[in-house]
PDB file of C-alpha atoms in Angstrom:
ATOM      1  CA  UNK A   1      12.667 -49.234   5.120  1.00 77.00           C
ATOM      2  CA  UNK A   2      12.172 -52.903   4.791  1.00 86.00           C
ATOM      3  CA  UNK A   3       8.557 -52.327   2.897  1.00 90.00           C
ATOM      4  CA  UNK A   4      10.572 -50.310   0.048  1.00 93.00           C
ATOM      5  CA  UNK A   5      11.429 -53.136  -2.143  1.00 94.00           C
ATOM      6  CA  UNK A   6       7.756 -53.578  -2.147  1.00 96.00           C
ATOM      7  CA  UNK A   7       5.970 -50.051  -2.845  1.00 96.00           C
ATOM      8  CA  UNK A   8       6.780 -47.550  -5.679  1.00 96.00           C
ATOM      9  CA  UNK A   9       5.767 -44.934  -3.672  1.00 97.00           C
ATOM     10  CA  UNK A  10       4.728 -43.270  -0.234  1.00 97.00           C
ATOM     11  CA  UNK A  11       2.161 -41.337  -0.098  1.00 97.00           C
ATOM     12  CA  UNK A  12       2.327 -38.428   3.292  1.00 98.00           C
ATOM     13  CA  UNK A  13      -0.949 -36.814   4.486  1.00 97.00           C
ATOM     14  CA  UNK A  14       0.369 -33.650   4.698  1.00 97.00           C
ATOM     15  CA  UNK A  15      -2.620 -32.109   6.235  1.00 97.00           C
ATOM     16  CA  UNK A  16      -5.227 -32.823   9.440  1.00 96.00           C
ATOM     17  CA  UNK A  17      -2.001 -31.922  11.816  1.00 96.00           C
ATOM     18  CA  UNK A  18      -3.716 -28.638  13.756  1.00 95.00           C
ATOM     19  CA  UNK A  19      -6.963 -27.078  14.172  1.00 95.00           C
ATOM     20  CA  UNK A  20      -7.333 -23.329  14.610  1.00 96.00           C
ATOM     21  CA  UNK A  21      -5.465 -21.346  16.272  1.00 96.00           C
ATOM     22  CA  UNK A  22      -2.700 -24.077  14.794  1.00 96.00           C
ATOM     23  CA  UNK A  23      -2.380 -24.717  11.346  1.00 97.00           C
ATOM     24  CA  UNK A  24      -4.035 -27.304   9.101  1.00 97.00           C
ATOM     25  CA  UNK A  25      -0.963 -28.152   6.868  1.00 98.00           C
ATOM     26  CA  UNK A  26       1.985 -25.770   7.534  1.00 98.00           C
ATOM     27  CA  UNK A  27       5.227 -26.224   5.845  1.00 98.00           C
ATOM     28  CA  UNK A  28       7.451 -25.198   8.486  1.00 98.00           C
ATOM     29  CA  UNK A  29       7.179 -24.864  12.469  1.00 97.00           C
ATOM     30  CA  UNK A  30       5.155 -21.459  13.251  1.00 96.00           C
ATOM     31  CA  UNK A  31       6.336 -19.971  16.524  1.00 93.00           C
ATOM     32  CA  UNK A  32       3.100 -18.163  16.934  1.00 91.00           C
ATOM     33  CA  UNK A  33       0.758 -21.045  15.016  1.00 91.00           C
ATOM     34  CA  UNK A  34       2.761 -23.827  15.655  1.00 85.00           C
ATOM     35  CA  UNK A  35       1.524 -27.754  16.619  1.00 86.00           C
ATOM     36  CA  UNK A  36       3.611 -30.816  17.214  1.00 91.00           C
ATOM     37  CA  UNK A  37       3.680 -31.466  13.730  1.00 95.00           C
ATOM     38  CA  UNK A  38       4.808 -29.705  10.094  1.00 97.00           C
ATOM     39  CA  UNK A  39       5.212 -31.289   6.705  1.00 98.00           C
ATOM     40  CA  UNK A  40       8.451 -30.784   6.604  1.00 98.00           C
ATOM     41  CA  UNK A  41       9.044 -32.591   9.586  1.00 97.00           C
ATOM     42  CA  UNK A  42       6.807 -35.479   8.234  1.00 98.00           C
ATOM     43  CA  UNK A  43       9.298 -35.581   5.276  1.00 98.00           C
ATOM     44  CA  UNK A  44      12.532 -35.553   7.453  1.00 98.00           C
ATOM     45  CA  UNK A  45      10.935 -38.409   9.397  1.00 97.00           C
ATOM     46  CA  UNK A  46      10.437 -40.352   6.309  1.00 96.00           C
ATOM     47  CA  UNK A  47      13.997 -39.654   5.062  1.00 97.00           C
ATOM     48  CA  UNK A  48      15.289 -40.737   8.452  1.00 97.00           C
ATOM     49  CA  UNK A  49      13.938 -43.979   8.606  1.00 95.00           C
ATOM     50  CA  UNK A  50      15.323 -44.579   4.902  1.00 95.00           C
ATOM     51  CA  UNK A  51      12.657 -43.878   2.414  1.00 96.00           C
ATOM     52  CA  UNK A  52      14.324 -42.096  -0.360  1.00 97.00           C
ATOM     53  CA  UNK A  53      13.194 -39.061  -1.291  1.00 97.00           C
ATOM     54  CA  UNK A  54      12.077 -39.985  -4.724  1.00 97.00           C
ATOM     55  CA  UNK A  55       9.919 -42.385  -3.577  1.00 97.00           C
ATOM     56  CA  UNK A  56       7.594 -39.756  -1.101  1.00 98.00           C
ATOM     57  CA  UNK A  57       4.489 -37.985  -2.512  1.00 98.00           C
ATOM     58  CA  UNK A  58       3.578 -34.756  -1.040  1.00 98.00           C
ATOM     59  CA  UNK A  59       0.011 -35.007   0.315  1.00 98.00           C
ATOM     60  CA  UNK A  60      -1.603 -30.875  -0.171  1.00 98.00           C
ATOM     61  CA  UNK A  61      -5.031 -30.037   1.112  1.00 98.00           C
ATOM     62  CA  UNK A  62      -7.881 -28.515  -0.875  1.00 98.00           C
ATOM     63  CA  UNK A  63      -9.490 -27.161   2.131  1.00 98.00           C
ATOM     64  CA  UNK A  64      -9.573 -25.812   5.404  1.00 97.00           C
ATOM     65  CA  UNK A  65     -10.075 -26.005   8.573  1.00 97.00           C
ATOM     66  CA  UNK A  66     -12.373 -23.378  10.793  1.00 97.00           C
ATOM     67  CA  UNK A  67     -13.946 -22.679  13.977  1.00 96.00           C
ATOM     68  CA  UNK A  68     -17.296 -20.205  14.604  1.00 94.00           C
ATOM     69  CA  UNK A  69     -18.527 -19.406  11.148  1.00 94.00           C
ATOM     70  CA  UNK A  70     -16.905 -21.426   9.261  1.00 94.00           C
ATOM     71  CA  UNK A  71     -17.080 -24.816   9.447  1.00 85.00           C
ATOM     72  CA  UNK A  72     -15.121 -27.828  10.602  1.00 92.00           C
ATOM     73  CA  UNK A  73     -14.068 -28.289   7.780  1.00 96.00           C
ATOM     74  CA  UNK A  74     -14.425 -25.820   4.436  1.00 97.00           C
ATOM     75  CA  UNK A  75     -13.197 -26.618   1.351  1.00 98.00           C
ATOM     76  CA  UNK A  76     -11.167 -24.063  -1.131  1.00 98.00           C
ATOM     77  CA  UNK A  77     -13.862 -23.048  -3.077  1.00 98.00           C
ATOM     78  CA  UNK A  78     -15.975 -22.345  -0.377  1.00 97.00           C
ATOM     79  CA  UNK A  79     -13.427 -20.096   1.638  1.00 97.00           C
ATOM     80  CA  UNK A  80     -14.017 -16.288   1.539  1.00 96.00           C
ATOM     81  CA  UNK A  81     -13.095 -13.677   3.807  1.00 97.00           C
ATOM     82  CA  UNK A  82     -16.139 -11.468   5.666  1.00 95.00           C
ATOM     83  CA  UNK A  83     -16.011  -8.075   6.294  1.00 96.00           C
ATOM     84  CA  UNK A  84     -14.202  -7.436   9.545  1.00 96.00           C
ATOM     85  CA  UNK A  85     -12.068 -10.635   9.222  1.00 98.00           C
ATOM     86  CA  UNK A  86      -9.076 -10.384   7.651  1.00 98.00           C
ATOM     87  CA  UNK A  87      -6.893 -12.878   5.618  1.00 98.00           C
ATOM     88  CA  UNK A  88      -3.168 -12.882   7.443  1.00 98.00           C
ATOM     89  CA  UNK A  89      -0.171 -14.900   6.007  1.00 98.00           C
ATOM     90  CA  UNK A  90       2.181 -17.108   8.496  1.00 98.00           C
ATOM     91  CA  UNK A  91       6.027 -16.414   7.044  1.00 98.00           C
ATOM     92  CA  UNK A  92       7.302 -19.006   8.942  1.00 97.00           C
ATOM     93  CA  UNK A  93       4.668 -21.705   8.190  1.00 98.00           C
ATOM     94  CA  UNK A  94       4.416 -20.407   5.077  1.00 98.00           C
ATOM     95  CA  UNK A  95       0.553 -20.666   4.630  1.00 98.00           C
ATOM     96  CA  UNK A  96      -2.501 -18.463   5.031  1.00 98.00           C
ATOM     97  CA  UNK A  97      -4.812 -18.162   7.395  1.00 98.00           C
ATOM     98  CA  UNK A  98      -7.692 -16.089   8.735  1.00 98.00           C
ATOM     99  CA  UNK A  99      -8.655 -14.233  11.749  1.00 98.00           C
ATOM    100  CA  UNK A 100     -11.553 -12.199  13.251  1.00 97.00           C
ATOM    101  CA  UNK A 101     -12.676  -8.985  14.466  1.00 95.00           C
ATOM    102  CA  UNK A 102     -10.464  -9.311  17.323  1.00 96.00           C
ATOM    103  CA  UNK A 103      -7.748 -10.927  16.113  1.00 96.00           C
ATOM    104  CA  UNK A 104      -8.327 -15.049  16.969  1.00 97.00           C
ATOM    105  CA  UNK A 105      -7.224 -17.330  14.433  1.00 97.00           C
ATOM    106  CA  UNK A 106     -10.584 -19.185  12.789  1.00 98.00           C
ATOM    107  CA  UNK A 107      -9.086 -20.285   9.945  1.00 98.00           C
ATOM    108  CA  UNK A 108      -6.218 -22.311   8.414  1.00 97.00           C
ATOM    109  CA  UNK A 109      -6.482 -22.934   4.915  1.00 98.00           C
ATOM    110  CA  UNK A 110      -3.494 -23.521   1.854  1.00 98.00           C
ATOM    111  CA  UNK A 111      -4.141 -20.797  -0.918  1.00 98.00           C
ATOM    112  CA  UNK A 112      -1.825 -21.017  -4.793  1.00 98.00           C
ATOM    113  CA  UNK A 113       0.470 -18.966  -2.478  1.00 98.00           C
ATOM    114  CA  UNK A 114       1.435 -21.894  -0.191  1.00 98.00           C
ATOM    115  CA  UNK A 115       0.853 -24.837  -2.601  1.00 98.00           C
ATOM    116  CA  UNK A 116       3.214 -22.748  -4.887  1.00 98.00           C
ATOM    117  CA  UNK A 117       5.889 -22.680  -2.194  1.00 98.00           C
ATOM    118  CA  UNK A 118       4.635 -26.342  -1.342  1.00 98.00           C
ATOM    119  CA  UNK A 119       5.489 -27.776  -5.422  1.00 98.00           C
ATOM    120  CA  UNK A 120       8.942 -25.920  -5.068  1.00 97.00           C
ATOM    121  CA  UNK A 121       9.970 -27.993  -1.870  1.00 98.00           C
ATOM    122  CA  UNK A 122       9.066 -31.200  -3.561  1.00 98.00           C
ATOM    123  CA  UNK A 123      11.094 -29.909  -6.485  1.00 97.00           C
ATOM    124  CA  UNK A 124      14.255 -28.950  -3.826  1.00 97.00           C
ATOM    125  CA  UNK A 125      13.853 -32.001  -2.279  1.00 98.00           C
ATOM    126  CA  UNK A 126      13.863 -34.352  -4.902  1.00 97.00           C
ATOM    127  CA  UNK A 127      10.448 -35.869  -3.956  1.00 98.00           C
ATOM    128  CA  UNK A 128       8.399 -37.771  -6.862  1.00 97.00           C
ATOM    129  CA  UNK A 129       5.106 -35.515  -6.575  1.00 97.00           C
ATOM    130  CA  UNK A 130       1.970 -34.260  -4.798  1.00 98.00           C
ATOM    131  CA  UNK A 131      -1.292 -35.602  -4.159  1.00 97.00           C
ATOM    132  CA  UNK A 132      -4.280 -33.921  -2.987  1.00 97.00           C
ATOM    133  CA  UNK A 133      -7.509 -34.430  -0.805  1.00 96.00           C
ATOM    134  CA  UNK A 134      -9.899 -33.561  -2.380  1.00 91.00           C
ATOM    135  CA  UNK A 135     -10.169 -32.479  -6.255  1.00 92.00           C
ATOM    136  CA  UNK A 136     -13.790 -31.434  -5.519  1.00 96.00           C
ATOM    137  CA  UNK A 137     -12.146 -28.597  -3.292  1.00 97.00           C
ATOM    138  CA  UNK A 138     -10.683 -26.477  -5.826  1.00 98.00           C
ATOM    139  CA  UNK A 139     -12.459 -23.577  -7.291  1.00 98.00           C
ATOM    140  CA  UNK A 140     -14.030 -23.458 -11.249  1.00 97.00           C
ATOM    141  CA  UNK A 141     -11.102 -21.897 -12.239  1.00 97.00           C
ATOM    142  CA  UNK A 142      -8.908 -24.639 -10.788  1.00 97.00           C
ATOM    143  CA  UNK A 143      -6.366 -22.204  -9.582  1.00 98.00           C
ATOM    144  CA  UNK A 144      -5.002 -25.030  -7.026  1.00 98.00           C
ATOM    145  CA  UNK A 145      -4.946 -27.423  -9.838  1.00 97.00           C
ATOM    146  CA  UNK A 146      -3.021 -25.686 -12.159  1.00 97.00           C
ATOM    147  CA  UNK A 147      -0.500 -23.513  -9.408  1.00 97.00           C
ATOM    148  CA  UNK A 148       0.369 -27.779  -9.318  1.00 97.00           C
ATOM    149  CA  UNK A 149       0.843 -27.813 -13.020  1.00 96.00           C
ATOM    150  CA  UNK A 150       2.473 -25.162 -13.542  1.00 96.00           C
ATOM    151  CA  UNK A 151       5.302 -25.432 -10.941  1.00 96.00           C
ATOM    152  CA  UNK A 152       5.823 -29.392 -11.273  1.00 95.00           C
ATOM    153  CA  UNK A 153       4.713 -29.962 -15.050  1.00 89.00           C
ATOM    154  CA  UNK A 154       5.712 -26.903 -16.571  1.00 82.00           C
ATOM    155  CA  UNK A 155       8.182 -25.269 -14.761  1.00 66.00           C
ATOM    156  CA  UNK A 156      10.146 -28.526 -13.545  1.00 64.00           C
ATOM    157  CA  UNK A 157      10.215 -29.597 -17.215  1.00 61.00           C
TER     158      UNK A 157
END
């Protein structure tokens, strides 16, 4: 609290909290997915120590992170789903993910879906935006870019 007078904003890295079989960047705690850490829980912790909500930026991913085929580290554009794995949705977490053959988690990714549901808790929680890592992640079609737009330029408006 006693660096506020001195920033206009806070920027939280939302993202980098799990590795498969936990999530990258889930919203909410996962009972079956779940780490030590959520983005909500990063924003409560912020609010807690006295940063006011309108000064916290939402930090969203444009990528993923994998184990086996995929790699380490895979952005957006680059995710897609081979046959015999299939692309599963966490309701808790609130994010997508991906698993194989057998069932074991190899991927955790955010889709428009989550980043959707993402812009909407900023907007609920009074936040002053998002921020992403990395531009270069989102598709030609920008569909992560403009799910952003659309919820907190357009719809908020």
């Amino acid at each position: 609290a006693d660096i506020l007078p001195y920033v206009d904003f806070i920027n939280i890295m939302n993202y980098d909290m799990e590795n498969p079989p936990r999530h990258n960047a889930p919203l909410y705690q996962s009972s079956t997915h779940g780490g030590w850490m959520n983005c909500d829980k990063a924003v409560s912790a912020h609010i807690a120590k006295g940063v006011p909500a309108k000064k916290l930026v939402f930090g969203i991913p444009f990528y993923g992170h994998g184990i086996d085929i995929y790699d380490r580290s895979v952005d957006f554009k680059n995710i897609t789903v081979p046959s015999g794995y299939i692309d599963c949705w966490d309701d808790e977490a609130k994010v997508p993910y991906i698993t194989d053959s057998k069932g074991r988690f190899v991927l955790s990714y955010d889709n428009a879906r989550s980043i959707g549901i993402k812009c909407d808790y900023i907007i609920k929680n009074g936040m002053l935006g998002a921020m992403v890592w990395d531009d270069a992640g989102d598709n030609a079609g920008m569909t992560l870019h403009k799910t952003i737009a659309n919820i907190l330029f357009v719809a908020n408006k």
